[in-house]
Coordinates of C-alpha atoms in Angstrom, one line a residue:
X207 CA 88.9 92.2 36.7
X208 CA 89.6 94.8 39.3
X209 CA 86.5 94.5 40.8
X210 CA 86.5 90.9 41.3
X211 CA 90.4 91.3 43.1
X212 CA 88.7 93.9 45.4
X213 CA 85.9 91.6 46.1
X214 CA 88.7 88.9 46.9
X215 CA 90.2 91.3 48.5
X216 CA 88.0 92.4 50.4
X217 CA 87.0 88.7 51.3
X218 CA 90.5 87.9 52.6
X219 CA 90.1 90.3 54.5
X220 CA 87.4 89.5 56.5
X221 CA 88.5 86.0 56.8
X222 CA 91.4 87.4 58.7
X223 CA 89.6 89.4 61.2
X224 CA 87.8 86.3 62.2
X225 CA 88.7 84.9 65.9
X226 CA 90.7 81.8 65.2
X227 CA 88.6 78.9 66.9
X228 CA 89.8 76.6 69.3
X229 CA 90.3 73.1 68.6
X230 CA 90.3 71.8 71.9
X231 CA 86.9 73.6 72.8
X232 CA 84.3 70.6 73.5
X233 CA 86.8 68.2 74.6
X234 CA 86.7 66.0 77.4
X235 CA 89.0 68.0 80.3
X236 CA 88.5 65.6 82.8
X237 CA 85.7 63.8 85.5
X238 CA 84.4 64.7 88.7
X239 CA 86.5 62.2 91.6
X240 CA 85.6 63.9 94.7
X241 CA 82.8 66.3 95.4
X242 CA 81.1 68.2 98.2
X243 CA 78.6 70.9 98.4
X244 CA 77.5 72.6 95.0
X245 CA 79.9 72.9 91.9
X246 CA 78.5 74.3 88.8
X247 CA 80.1 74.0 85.2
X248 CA 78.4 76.3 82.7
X249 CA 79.0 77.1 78.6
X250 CA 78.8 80.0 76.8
X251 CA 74.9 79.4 76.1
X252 CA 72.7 77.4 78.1
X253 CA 71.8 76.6 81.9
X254 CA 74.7 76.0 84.5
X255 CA 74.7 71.9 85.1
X256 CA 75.4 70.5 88.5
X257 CA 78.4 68.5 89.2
X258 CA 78.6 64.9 90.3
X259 CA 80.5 62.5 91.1
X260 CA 81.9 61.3 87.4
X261 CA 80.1 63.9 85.6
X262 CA 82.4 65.3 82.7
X263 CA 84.2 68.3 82.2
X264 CA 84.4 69.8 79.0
X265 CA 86.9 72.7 77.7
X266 CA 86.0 76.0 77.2
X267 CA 83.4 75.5 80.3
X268 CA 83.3 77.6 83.7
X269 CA 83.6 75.7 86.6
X270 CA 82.1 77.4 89.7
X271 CA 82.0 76.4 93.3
X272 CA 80.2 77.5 95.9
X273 CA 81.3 78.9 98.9
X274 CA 80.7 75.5 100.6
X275 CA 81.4 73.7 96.9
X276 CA 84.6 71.5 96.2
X277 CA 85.2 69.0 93.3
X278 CA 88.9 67.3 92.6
X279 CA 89.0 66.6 88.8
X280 CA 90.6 63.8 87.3
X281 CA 92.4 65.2 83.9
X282 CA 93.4 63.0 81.0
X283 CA 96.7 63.0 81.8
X284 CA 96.5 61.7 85.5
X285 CA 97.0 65.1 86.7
X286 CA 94.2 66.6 89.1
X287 CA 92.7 69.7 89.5
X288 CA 91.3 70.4 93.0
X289 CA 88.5 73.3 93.0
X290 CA 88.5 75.4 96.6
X291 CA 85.4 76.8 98.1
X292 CA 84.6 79.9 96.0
X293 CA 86.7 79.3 93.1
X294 CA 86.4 80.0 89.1
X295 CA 87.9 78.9 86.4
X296 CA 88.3 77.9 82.9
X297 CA 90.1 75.2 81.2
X298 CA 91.0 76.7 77.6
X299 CA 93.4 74.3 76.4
X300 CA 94.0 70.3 76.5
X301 CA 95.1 67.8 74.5
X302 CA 96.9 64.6 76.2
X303 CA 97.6 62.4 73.4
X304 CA 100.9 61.6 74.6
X305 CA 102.6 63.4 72.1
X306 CA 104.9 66.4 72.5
X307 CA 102.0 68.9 71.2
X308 CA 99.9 67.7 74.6
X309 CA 98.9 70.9 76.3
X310 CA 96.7 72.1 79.3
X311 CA 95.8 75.9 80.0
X312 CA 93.7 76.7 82.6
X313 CA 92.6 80.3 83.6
X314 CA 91.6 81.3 87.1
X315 CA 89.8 84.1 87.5
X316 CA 88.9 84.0 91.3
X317 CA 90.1 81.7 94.3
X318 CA 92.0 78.8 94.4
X319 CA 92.9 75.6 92.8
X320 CA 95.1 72.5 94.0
X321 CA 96.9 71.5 90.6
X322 CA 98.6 68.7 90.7
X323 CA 100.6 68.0 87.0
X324 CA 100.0 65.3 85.2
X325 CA 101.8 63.4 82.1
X326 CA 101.7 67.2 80.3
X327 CA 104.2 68.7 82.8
X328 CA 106.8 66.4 81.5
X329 CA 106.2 66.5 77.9
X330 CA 105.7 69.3 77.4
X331 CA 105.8 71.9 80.3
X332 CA 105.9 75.2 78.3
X333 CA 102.6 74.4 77.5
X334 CA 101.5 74.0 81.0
X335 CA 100.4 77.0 82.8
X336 CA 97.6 78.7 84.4
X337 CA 96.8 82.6 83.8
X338 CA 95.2 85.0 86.0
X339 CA 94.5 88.3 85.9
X340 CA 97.6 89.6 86.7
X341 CA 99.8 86.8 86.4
X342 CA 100.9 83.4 84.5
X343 CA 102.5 81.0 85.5
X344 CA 104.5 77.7 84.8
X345 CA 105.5 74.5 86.0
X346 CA 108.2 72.1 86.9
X347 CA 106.5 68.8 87.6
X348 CA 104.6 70.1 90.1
X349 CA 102.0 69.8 93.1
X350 CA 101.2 73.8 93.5
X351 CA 98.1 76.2 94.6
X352 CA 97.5 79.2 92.8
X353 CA 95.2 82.0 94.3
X354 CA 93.5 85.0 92.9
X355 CA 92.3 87.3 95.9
X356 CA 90.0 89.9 94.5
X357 CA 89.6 93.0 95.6
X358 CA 86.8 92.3 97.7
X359 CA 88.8 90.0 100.1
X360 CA 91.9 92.0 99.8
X361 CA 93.6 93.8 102.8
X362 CA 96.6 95.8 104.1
X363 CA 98.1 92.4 104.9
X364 CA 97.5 90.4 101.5
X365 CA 97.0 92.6 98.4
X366 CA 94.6 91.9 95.5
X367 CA 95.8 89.5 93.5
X368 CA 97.9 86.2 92.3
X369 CA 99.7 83.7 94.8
X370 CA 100.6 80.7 94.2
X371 CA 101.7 78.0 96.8
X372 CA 104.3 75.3 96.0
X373 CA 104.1 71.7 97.5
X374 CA 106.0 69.4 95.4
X375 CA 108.5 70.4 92.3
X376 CA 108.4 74.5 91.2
X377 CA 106.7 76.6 89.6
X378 CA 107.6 80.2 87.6
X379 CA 105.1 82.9 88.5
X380 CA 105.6 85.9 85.8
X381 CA 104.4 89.0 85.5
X382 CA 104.5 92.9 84.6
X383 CA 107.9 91.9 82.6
X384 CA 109.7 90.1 85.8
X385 CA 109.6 86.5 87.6
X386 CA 110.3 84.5 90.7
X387 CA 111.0 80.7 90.9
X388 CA 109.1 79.3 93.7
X389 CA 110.4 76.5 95.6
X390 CA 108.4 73.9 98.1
X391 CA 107.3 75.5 100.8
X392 CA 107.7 78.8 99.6
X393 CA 104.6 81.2 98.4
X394 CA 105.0 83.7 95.7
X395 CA 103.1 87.0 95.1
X396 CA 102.5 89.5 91.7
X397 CA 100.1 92.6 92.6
X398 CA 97.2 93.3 90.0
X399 CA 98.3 96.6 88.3
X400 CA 94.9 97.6 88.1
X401 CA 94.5 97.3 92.0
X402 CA 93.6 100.7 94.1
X403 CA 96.5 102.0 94.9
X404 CA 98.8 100.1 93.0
X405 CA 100.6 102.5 90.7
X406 CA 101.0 104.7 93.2
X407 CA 104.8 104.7 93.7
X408 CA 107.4 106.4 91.6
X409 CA 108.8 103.3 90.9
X410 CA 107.4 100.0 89.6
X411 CA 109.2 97.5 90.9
X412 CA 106.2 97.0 93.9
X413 CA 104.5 95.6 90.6
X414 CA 106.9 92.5 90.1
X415 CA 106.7 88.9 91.5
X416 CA 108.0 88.2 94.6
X417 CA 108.5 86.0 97.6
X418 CA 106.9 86.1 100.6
X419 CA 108.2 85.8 103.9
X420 CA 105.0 83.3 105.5
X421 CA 102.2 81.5 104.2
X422 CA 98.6 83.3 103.7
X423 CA 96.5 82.2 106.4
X424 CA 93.9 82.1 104.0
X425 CA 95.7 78.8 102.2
X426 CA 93.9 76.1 104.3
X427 CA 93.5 72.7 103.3
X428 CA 90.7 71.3 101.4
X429 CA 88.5 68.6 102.4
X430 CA 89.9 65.9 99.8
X431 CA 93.9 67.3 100.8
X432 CA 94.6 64.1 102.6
X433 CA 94.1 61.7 100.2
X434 CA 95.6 64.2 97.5
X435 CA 99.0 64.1 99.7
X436 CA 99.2 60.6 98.9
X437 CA 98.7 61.0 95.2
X438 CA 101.2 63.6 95.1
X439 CA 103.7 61.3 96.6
X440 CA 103.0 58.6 93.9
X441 CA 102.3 61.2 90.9
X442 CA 105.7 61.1 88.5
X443 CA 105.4 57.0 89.1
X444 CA 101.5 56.9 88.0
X445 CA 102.5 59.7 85.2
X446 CA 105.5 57.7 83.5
X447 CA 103.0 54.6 83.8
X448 CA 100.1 55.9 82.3
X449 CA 102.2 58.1 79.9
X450 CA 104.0 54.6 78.6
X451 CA 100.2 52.9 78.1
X452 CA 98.8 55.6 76.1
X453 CA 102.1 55.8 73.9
X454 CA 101.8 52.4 73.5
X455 CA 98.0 52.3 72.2
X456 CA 96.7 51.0 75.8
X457 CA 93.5 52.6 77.4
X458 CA 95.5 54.6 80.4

C-alpha cells in the first residue's frame, strides 16, 4: 500500500510540473489584407512560410518582417494588426467567440505594430494587451502603436526599450510596479531594466513609465496608414456590428 501512494504520488507530481498547454495554440489569429515586401510567419518546428495576401495566421506563430516587409492582419474580431518594417511578434492568445472569455495577447519582441482593437477591446479589455520585454500594456478601445527599440537602435535621445503611441481611445503602459495612462496624441515610454546603464541611479524611479514631451521621429507612417485612418474612424461602428452578428449565430 505505501508503495503504490508513493507511486501516485510521485505521478501527481509530475503531472504538476508539466507546462499547462495552451488552448488557443493553432487557432486561426487572423488573414493577410495588405502586404508589401517579405513577411515571414514561422512555428516552433518547421520552415518559415511566406506571407500573402489572405494567407492565414495561426497562434503561437512568429511573424517577421523584413526590413522592407509590411502585412496589416485582419483578426477575428474586426480588429487589425499592422506589422512595421523590422518587426516581431507573437500572438499567444485569441479567442473571439463573442463571449466575455474572448481574449487576444500578443507579444512584441522588436519594432512596431499598428493595433487597432477590435470587438475584444469592449468585451473584454483586461484581456487585451500586448507584452514586451519591459513592459505590458492595456487598452481602452483603442487605435495605438507600440514599439520595442532594442539596444541596437537605441541612443542618448530614445532609450532601449517600450513606447507606445496613441491615436484613437487610451491605452495603460505598466511596468517595473508603476503606470501612465496615455492619451491621443500623447507617446509613453518604460526603460528596459536590463538596459546598459539603466540601474545606475540611486534611485529607481528613472525605471517607471512615463510621458514624453514629443513624438519619436522614428514613428513614421506605414505604407497601408491611409486607408487604416479610415478604418479607425469607422472601427467601434463595424465592432458593435460584427459583434451583434456573431452573437446572433451570423457569419461576421
Amino acid at each position: 500500500t505505501l508503495a503504490t501512494l508513493l507511486l501516485i504520488t510521485g505521478a501527481l507530481a509530475g503531472a504538476a510540473e508539466q507546462p499547462v498547454a495552451n488552448p488557443d495554440t493553432g487557432k486561426v489569429f487572423g488573414n493577410v489584407w495588405r502586404l508589401r515586401g517579405d513577411v515571414f510567419a514561422s512555428g516552433k518546428v518547421g520552415v518559415p512560410r511566406r506571407l500573402r495576401e489572405g494567407s492565414p495566421v495561426y497562434v503561437g506563430e512568429q511573424i517577421r518582417a523584413t526590413s522592407t516587409g509590411e502585412a496589416v492582419l485582419k483578426t477575428g474580431d474586426a480588429g487589425i494588426v499592422a506589422v512595421r518594417p523590422g518587426a516581431e511578434f507573437v500572438p499567444e492568445r485569441f479567442a473571439a467567440e463573442g463571449k466575455s472569455t474572448d481574449r487576444q495577447i500578443l507579444r512584441l519582441i522588436t519594432g512596431s505594430l499598428r493595433v487597432i482593437s477590435g470587438w475584444i477591446g469592449q468585451l473584454n479589455r483586461t484581456e487585451h494587451r500586448i507584452i514586451t520585454p519591459s513592459a505590458t500594456i492595456g487598452i481602452r478601445g483603442t487605435d495605438h502603436e507600440p514599439y520595442v527599440l532594442p539596444a541596437e537602435l537605441a541612443s542618448t535621445a530614445y532609450r532601449q526599450g517600450t513606447y507606445d503611441k496613441v491615436n484613437r481611445g487610451a491605452t495603460t503602459l505598466e511596468a517595473n510596479g508603476g503606470n501612465v495612462q496615455i492619451e491621443p496624441g500623447q507617446v509613453g515610454f518604460a526603460r528596459d531594466p536590463n538596459a546598459s546603464g539603466a540601474r545606475t541611479r540611486a534611485l529607481m524611479t528613472v525605471l517607471l513609465p512615463t510621458l514624453l514631451t514629443r513624438v519619436p521621429n522614428f514613428y513614421v507612417p506605414g505604407a497601408f496608414d491611409a486607408e487604416l485612418d479610415q478604418y479607425s474612424a469607422a472601427a467601434e461602428t463595424q465592432n458593435k456590428t460584427q459583434l451583434a452578428q456573431r452573437q446572433g449565430g451570423e457569419p461576421p
